[in-house]
């Protein structure tokens, strides 16, 4: 079965619309799930590592620091016994210390304890010295060493607290006998921090000791505990995360972190259903948006196929009537301004031309035979068409942001603005013997070395470009004085061989240039920002030693198989001695960074990428932009939008021109006065 135009367009449009959405949705779903799962894993590790760091901080700052001071005093022969005992009493009053004991082999231990601990023991009918102290022989058998060594943690019901014992042998014997300092530390503050940790709202934190097992709360053996135990034994692998099954078979996600100072491990675990709930929610949301996008794409495809096929079929019916000799046929007004509308207009012009041709044949037929008339109408005139290959230099200029500017101005003012802009620029091009081949909207296409050949076309083109940029200062001074907007121009220059000659027909022809170098010139100009001149590598090499260069960029223009280098020109030497009159552009920090949505462009086409960013500095048409992780490259065109309020004048166009310290410097190519005022206000706040 042969499908008609409408059916083929509909099928093609649906495939073309749905396939990219589906592919992009699947890729986005995969990347989003991976990113969210990574974030969940990081949260587990951060909770475990954070508590482990708190344990180490308590040990070093609250427990070990005062004990090191005490040990130093006890080992110092210059400190008398009374001062040592007074220091022992004072340090025993530290917030987390329950008691301090100084024991000497063969002698009575000296015990200093907090009053609340001794009062509690006496109220229970127990001897504080027996409960809070430990025999010297027992401590010596544990061989604590010269540094404060943990001897174990346990729950002490008689004290109503969890207690950690720390002990160290004094470096200098007392009275020629071994002396050991014992500290009993209250772990209550650590236990309270563990129990009140925010992670416990959706998961569970536990503290496990290599020598004493679970602290504070009883726990169950699990693969996560086994992994932490192996890491403690091996003395390596400070953190880890893993999925595992609980004793009841429930899927869990766990992470652990080891203390650097104590043989303890912090365990953080959470049910996978809870941990990955954001992943599931995001997946469902993305699937919903994908379904909506596919539905809208199918609807748009149907409307597009209908919109294209109906006028095409109408034009086809008119063409068929004309083919039968019915020159009264005419395509009705399609009320379209796109290519199909243009096709209808051209079809009508063609029909009008055929009518004129028939009228000419009727008139000439009165004086000549039909054969002569047909020969005159069908044979080209004396104008010879063709061209030759020649080395020349091509220059393309274009106003930055003029499209957005022209949308804000009346048409009459746009035309007046362009005429005042072109007047001095065309004069400068003629001064440097450049041929203005075309004026395309707000752009100039200038030839050097054609139609008249010359040997110095390359330096003349670069010198002309510098003179054009410097002339913009006077153009803008006149504009500002008359209340007209400021203009900025970018220039691209390329050199090489191209075909030059007459292109067209016998009735209508023009002098033109054809070749890949013409296309490359336009591509290079497209990378410029306002006030900038970019040249190709052949231009730079042809004027080696005569150019003052700025930045160098590696780009891959559309239609060029490999990456090329382009160079920023700041000036040219003898015999022209010209340099760009550029003001020092400074960026002022914003008191309140502005949140932006950043959309990179592919050439001049929108992409589906939207990144979050913020502007931290602004000045002289430039800004410093911090963007979240994403794919940006040098000389990338961007659309910057301020999310609130979403108005048309809250949108700006910019190009990335440098990257320093993780931030992009961008040059605005189109910026509304309202948005510029807002940026300036943000810098003054």
Coordinates of N, CA and C in Angstrom, one line a residue, residues 98-248:
X98 N 35.5 11.0 85.6 CA 34.8 10.6 86.8 C 35.8 10.5 87.9
X99 N 37.0 9.9 87.6 CA 38.0 9.8 88.7 C 39.4 9.6 88.1
X100 N 40.4 10.0 88.8 CA 41.8 9.8 88.5 C 42.5 9.0 89.6
X101 N 43.3 8.1 89.3 CA 44.0 7.3 90.3 C 45.5 7.3 89.9
X102 N 46.4 7.6 90.9 CA 47.8 7.5 90.7 C 48.3 6.3 91.6
X103 N 48.7 5.2 91.0 CA 49.1 4.1 91.8 C 50.6 3.8 91.7
X104 N 51.2 3.4 92.8 CA 52.7 3.1 92.9 C 52.8 1.7 93.3
X105 N 53.7 1.0 92.7 CA 54.0 -0.4 93.1 C 54.3 -0.5 94.5
X106 N 53.6 -1.4 95.3 CA 53.9 -1.6 96.7 C 53.4 -0.5 97.6
X107 N 52.6 0.5 97.1 CA 52.1 1.6 97.9 C 50.6 1.8 97.7
X108 N 50.1 2.7 98.5 CA 48.7 3.0 98.5 C 48.4 4.0 97.3
X109 N 47.4 3.7 96.5 CA 47.0 4.6 95.4 C 46.4 5.9 95.9
X110 N 46.7 6.9 95.1 CA 46.1 8.2 95.4 C 44.9 8.4 94.4
X111 N 43.7 8.6 95.0 CA 42.4 8.7 94.2 C 41.8 10.1 94.3
X112 N 41.5 10.7 93.1 CA 40.8 12.0 93.0 C 39.6 11.7 92.2
X113 N 38.4 12.0 92.8 CA 37.1 11.7 92.1 C 36.2 12.9 92.2
X114 N 35.2 12.9 91.2 CA 34.2 14.0 91.3 C 33.3 13.7 92.4
X115 N 32.8 14.8 93.0 CA 32.0 14.7 94.2 C 30.7 13.9 94.0
X116 N 30.1 14.2 92.8 CA 28.8 13.5 92.6 C 29.0 12.0 92.5
X117 N 30.1 11.5 92.0 CA 30.4 10.1 91.9 C 30.6 9.5 93.3
X118 N 31.4 10.2 94.1 CA 31.6 9.6 95.5 C 30.3 9.6 96.3
X119 N 29.5 10.7 96.2 CA 28.3 10.8 96.9 C 27.3 9.7 96.5
X120 N 27.3 9.4 95.2 CA 26.3 8.4 94.8 C 26.8 7.0 95.3
X121 N 28.1 6.7 95.3 CA 28.6 5.4 95.8 C 28.3 5.3 97.3
X122 N 28.6 6.4 98.1 CA 28.3 6.3 99.5 C 26.9 6.1 99.8
X123 N 26.0 6.8 99.0 CA 24.5 6.6 99.2 C 24.1 5.1 99.0
X124 N 24.9 4.4 98.1 CA 24.6 3.0 97.8 C 25.3 2.1 98.8
X125 N 26.1 2.7 99.7 CA 26.8 1.9 100.7 C 28.0 1.3 100.2
X126 N 28.6 1.8 99.2 CA 29.8 1.3 98.6 C 31.0 2.2 98.8
X127 N 32.2 1.6 98.8 CA 33.4 2.3 99.1 C 33.9 2.9 97.7
X128 N 34.0 4.3 97.6 CA 34.4 4.9 96.4 C 35.8 4.5 96.0
X129 N 36.7 4.3 96.9 CA 38.1 3.9 96.5 C 38.1 2.5 95.9
X130 N 37.3 1.6 96.4 CA 37.3 0.3 95.8 C 36.6 0.2 94.4
X131 N 35.5 1.0 94.3 CA 34.8 1.0 93.0 C 35.5 1.8 91.9
X132 N 36.0 3.0 92.3 CA 36.6 3.9 91.3 C 38.0 3.5 91.0
X133 N 38.7 2.9 91.9 CA 40.1 2.5 91.6 C 40.3 1.1 91.1
X134 N 41.5 0.8 90.7 CA 41.9 -0.5 90.3 C 43.3 -0.9 90.9
X135 N 43.5 -2.1 91.3 CA 44.8 -2.5 91.9 C 45.9 -2.2 91.0
X136 N 47.1 -1.9 91.6 CA 48.2 -1.6 90.7 C 48.7 -2.8 90.0
X137 N 48.6 -3.9 90.6 CA 49.1 -5.2 89.9 C 48.2 -5.5 88.7
X138 N 46.9 -5.2 88.9 CA 46.0 -5.5 87.7 C 46.4 -4.5 86.6
X139 N 46.6 -3.2 86.9 CA 47.0 -2.3 85.8 C 48.3 -2.6 85.2
X140 N 49.3 -3.0 86.0 CA 50.6 -3.4 85.5 C 50.6 -4.6 84.6
X141 N 49.7 -5.5 84.9 CA 49.5 -6.7 84.0 C 49.0 -6.3 82.7
X142 N 48.2 -5.2 82.5 CA 47.7 -4.8 81.2 C 48.7 -4.1 80.4
X143 N 49.9 -3.7 81.0 CA 51.0 -3.1 80.3 C 50.5 -1.9 79.5
X144 N 50.1 -0.9 80.1 CA 49.5 0.2 79.4 C 50.4 1.0 78.5
X145 N 51.7 1.1 78.8 CA 52.6 1.8 77.9 C 52.8 3.3 78.4
X146 N 53.6 4.0 77.7 CA 53.9 5.4 78.1 C 52.8 6.4 77.6
X147 N 51.9 6.0 76.8 CA 50.8 6.9 76.3 C 49.5 6.4 76.9
X148 N 48.5 7.3 77.0 CA 47.2 7.0 77.5 C 46.6 5.9 76.6
X149 N 46.4 4.7 77.2 CA 45.9 3.6 76.4 C 44.5 3.2 76.9
X150 N 43.6 3.0 75.9 CA 42.2 2.5 76.3 C 42.3 1.1 76.9
X151 N 41.7 0.9 78.0 CA 41.7 -0.5 78.6 C 40.3 -1.1 78.5
X152 N 39.4 -0.4 77.9 CA 38.1 -1.0 77.7 C 37.0 -0.1 78.2
X153 N 35.8 -0.3 77.6 CA 34.6 0.5 78.0 C 33.5 -0.5 78.5
X154 N 32.8 0.0 79.5 CA 31.8 -0.9 80.1 C 30.7 -0.1 80.7
X155 N 29.5 -0.7 80.9 CA 28.4 0.0 81.6 C 28.6 -0.2 83.1
X156 N 28.6 0.9 83.8 CA 28.8 0.8 85.3 C 27.5 1.2 86.0
X157 N 26.7 0.2 86.3 CA 25.4 0.5 87.0 C 25.6 1.3 88.3
X158 N 26.7 1.0 89.0 CA 26.8 1.6 90.3 C 27.1 3.1 90.1
X159 N 27.6 3.5 88.9 CA 27.8 4.9 88.6 C 26.7 5.5 87.7
X160 N 25.8 4.6 87.2 CA 24.7 5.1 86.3 C 25.3 5.7 85.0
X161 N 26.4 5.1 84.5 CA 27.0 5.7 83.3 C 27.8 4.6 82.6
X162 N 28.2 4.9 81.3 CA 29.1 4.1 80.6 C 30.5 4.7 80.8
X163 N 31.5 3.9 81.1 CA 32.8 4.3 81.5 C 33.9 3.7 80.6
X164 N 34.8 4.6 80.2 CA 36.0 4.2 79.4 C 37.2 4.4 80.3
X165 N 38.0 3.3 80.5 CA 39.3 3.4 81.3 C 40.5 3.7 80.4
X166 N 41.3 4.7 80.8 CA 42.5 5.0 80.1 C 43.6 5.0 81.1
X167 N 44.8 4.4 80.7 CA 45.9 4.3 81.6 C 47.2 4.5 80.9
X168 N 48.2 5.0 81.6 CA 49.5 5.2 81.1 C 50.6 5.1 82.2
X169 N 51.7 4.5 81.9 CA 52.8 4.3 82.9 C 53.6 5.6 82.8
X170 N 53.9 6.2 84.0 CA 54.7 7.4 84.1 C 56.2 7.1 83.6
X171 N 56.7 8.1 82.9 CA 58.1 7.9 82.4 C 59.1 7.8 83.5
X172 N 58.9 8.6 84.6 CA 59.8 8.6 85.7 C 59.2 7.9 86.9
X173 N 59.8 6.8 87.4 CA 59.3 6.1 88.6 C 59.2 7.1 89.8
X174 N 58.3 6.8 90.7 CA 58.1 7.6 91.9 C 58.8 6.8 93.0
X175 N 59.8 7.4 93.6 CA 60.5 6.8 94.7 C 61.2 5.5 94.2
X176 N 61.5 5.5 92.9 CA 62.2 4.3 92.4 C 61.2 3.1 92.1
X177 N 59.9 3.4 92.2 CA 58.9 2.3 91.9 C 58.0 2.8 90.7
X178 N 57.5 1.7 90.0 CA 56.7 1.9 88.9 C 55.4 2.7 89.3
X179 N 55.0 3.7 88.5 CA 53.8 4.5 88.8 C 52.9 4.5 87.5
X180 N 51.6 4.3 87.8 CA 50.6 4.2 86.7 C 49.5 5.2 86.9
X181 N 49.1 6.0 85.9 CA 48.0 6.9 86.0 C 46.8 6.3 85.3
X182 N 45.7 6.2 86.1 CA 44.4 5.7 85.6 C 43.4 6.8 85.5
X183 N 42.7 6.9 84.4 CA 41.6 7.8 84.2 C 40.3 7.1 83.9
X184 N 39.2 7.4 84.6 CA 37.9 6.8 84.3 C 37.0 7.9 83.6
X185 N 36.7 7.7 82.4 CA 36.0 8.7 81.6 C 34.5 8.4 81.4
X186 N 33.7 9.4 81.6 CA 32.2 9.3 81.5 C 31.9 9.4 80.0
X187 N 31.3 8.4 79.4 CA 30.9 8.4 78.0 C 29.5 9.0 77.8
X188 N 28.9 9.6 78.8 CA 27.5 10.1 78.7 C 27.3 11.1 77.5
X189 N 28.3 12.0 77.4 CA 28.1 13.0 76.3 C 28.1 12.4 74.9
X190 N 29.0 11.4 74.8 CA 29.1 10.7 73.5 C 27.8 9.9 73.2
X191 N 27.3 9.3 74.3 CA 26.1 8.5 74.1 C 24.9 9.4 73.8
X192 N 24.8 10.5 74.4 CA 23.7 11.4 74.1 C 23.8 11.9 72.6
X193 N 25.0 12.2 72.2 CA 25.2 12.7 70.8 C 24.8 11.6 69.8
X194 N 25.1 10.3 70.1 CA 24.7 9.2 69.3 C 23.2 9.0 69.2
X195 N 22.6 9.1 70.3 CA 21.1 8.9 70.4 C 20.3 10.0 69.7
X196 N 20.8 11.3 69.8 CA 20.1 12.4 69.2 C 20.6 12.8 67.8
X197 N 21.4 12.0 67.2 CA 21.9 12.2 65.8 C 20.7 12.3 64.8
X198 N 20.6 13.3 63.9 CA 19.5 13.4 63.0 C 19.3 12.1 62.1
X199 N 20.4 11.4 61.9 CA 20.3 10.2 61.0 C 19.4 9.2 61.6
X200 N 19.2 9.2 62.9 CA 18.4 8.2 63.6 C 16.9 8.3 63.2
X201 N 16.5 9.5 62.6 CA 15.1 9.6 62.2 C 14.7 8.7 61.1
X202 N 15.7 8.3 60.2 CA 15.3 7.4 59.1 C 16.2 6.2 59.1
X203 N 17.2 6.1 60.0 CA 18.1 5.0 60.1 C 18.5 4.7 61.5
X204 N 19.7 4.1 61.6 CA 20.2 3.7 62.9 C 21.7 3.8 62.9
X205 N 22.2 4.4 64.0 CA 23.6 4.6 64.2 C 24.0 3.7 65.4
X206 N 25.2 3.1 65.3 CA 25.7 2.2 66.4 C 27.2 2.4 66.6
X207 N 27.7 2.2 67.8 CA 29.1 2.3 68.1 C 29.6 1.0 68.5
X208 N 30.6 0.4 67.9 CA 31.1 -0.9 68.2 C 32.6 -0.8 68.5
X209 N 33.0 -1.5 69.6 CA 34.3 -1.5 70.1 C 35.0 -2.9 69.8
X210 N 36.2 -2.9 69.3 CA 36.9 -4.1 69.0 C 37.0 -5.0 70.2
X211 N 37.2 -4.4 71.4 CA 37.4 -5.1 72.6 C 36.2 -5.4 73.4
X212 N 35.2 -4.5 73.3 CA 34.0 -4.6 74.2 C 32.7 -4.8 73.5
X213 N 32.7 -4.9 72.1 CA 31.5 -5.1 71.4 C 30.7 -3.8 71.2
X214 N 29.3 -3.9 71.2 CA 28.5 -2.8 71.0 C 28.5 -2.0 72.3
X215 N 28.6 -0.6 72.1 CA 28.5 0.3 73.2 C 27.1 0.9 73.3
X216 N 26.6 1.2 74.5 CA 25.4 1.9 74.8 C 24.1 1.0 74.5
X217 N 24.0 0.5 73.3 CA 22.9 -0.3 72.9 C 23.3 -1.7 72.3
X218 N 22.5 -2.7 72.6 CA 22.9 -4.0 72.1 C 22.6 -4.0 70.6
X219 N 23.4 -4.7 69.8 CA 23.2 -4.8 68.4 C 23.4 -6.2 67.9
X220 N 23.0 -6.4 66.6 CA 23.1 -7.8 66.0 C 24.2 -7.9 65.1
X221 N 24.7 -9.1 64.9 CA 25.8 -9.3 64.0 C 25.2 -9.2 62.5
X222 N 26.0 -8.6 61.6 CA 25.5 -8.4 60.3 C 26.8 -8.4 59.4
X223 N 26.6 -8.5 58.0 CA 27.7 -8.4 57.1 C 28.4 -7.0 57.2
X224 N 27.6 -6.0 57.5 CA 28.2 -4.6 57.7 C 29.2 -4.7 58.9
X225 N 28.8 -5.3 60.0 CA 29.7 -5.4 61.2 C 30.9 -6.2 60.9
X226 N 30.7 -7.3 60.1 CA 31.8 -8.2 59.7 C 32.8 -7.3 58.9
X227 N 32.3 -6.5 58.0 CA 33.3 -5.7 57.2 C 34.0 -4.7 58.0
X228 N 33.3 -4.1 59.0 CA 34.0 -3.1 59.8 C 35.0 -3.8 60.7
X229 N 34.6 -5.0 61.2 CA 35.5 -5.7 62.1 C 36.8 -6.1 61.3
X230 N 36.7 -6.5 60.1 CA 37.8 -6.9 59.3 C 38.7 -5.6 59.0
X231 N 38.1 -4.5 58.8 CA 38.9 -3.3 58.6 C 39.6 -2.9 59.8
X232 N 39.0 -3.0 61.0 CA 39.7 -2.7 62.3 C 40.9 -3.7 62.5
X233 N 40.7 -4.9 62.1 CA 41.7 -5.9 62.3 C 42.9 -5.6 61.4
X234 N 42.6 -5.2 60.1 CA 43.6 -5.0 59.1 C 44.3 -3.7 59.3
X235 N 43.6 -2.8 60.0 CA 44.2 -1.4 60.2 C 44.1 -0.6 58.9
X236 N 43.2 -0.9 58.0 CA 43.1 -0.2 56.7 C 41.7 0.0 56.4
X237 N 41.4 0.8 55.4 CA 40.0 1.0 54.9 C 39.2 1.7 56.0
X238 N 39.4 3.0 56.1 CA 38.8 3.8 57.1 C 37.3 4.0 56.9
X239 N 36.7 3.9 55.7 CA 35.3 4.0 55.5 C 34.9 3.0 54.5
X240 N 33.6 2.7 54.4 CA 33.0 1.7 53.5 C 31.5 1.8 53.5
X241 N 30.9 1.4 52.4 CA 29.5 1.3 52.2 C 29.1 0.1 51.5
X242 N 28.0 -0.6 51.8 CA 27.6 -1.8 51.2 C 26.2 -2.1 51.4
X243 N 25.5 -2.8 50.5 CA 24.2 -3.3 50.7 C 24.3 -4.7 51.4
X244 N 23.3 -5.0 52.2 CA 23.3 -6.3 52.9 C 21.9 -6.6 53.3
X245 N 21.7 -7.8 53.8 CA 20.4 -8.3 54.3 C 20.4 -8.4 55.8
X246 N 19.3 -7.8 56.4 CA 19.2 -8.0 57.9 C 18.9 -9.4 58.2
X247 N 18.9 -9.6 59.5 CA 18.6 -11.0 60.0 C 17.2 -11.5 59.6
X248 N 16.2 -10.5 59.4 CA 14.9 -10.9 59.0 C 14.8 -10.9 57.4

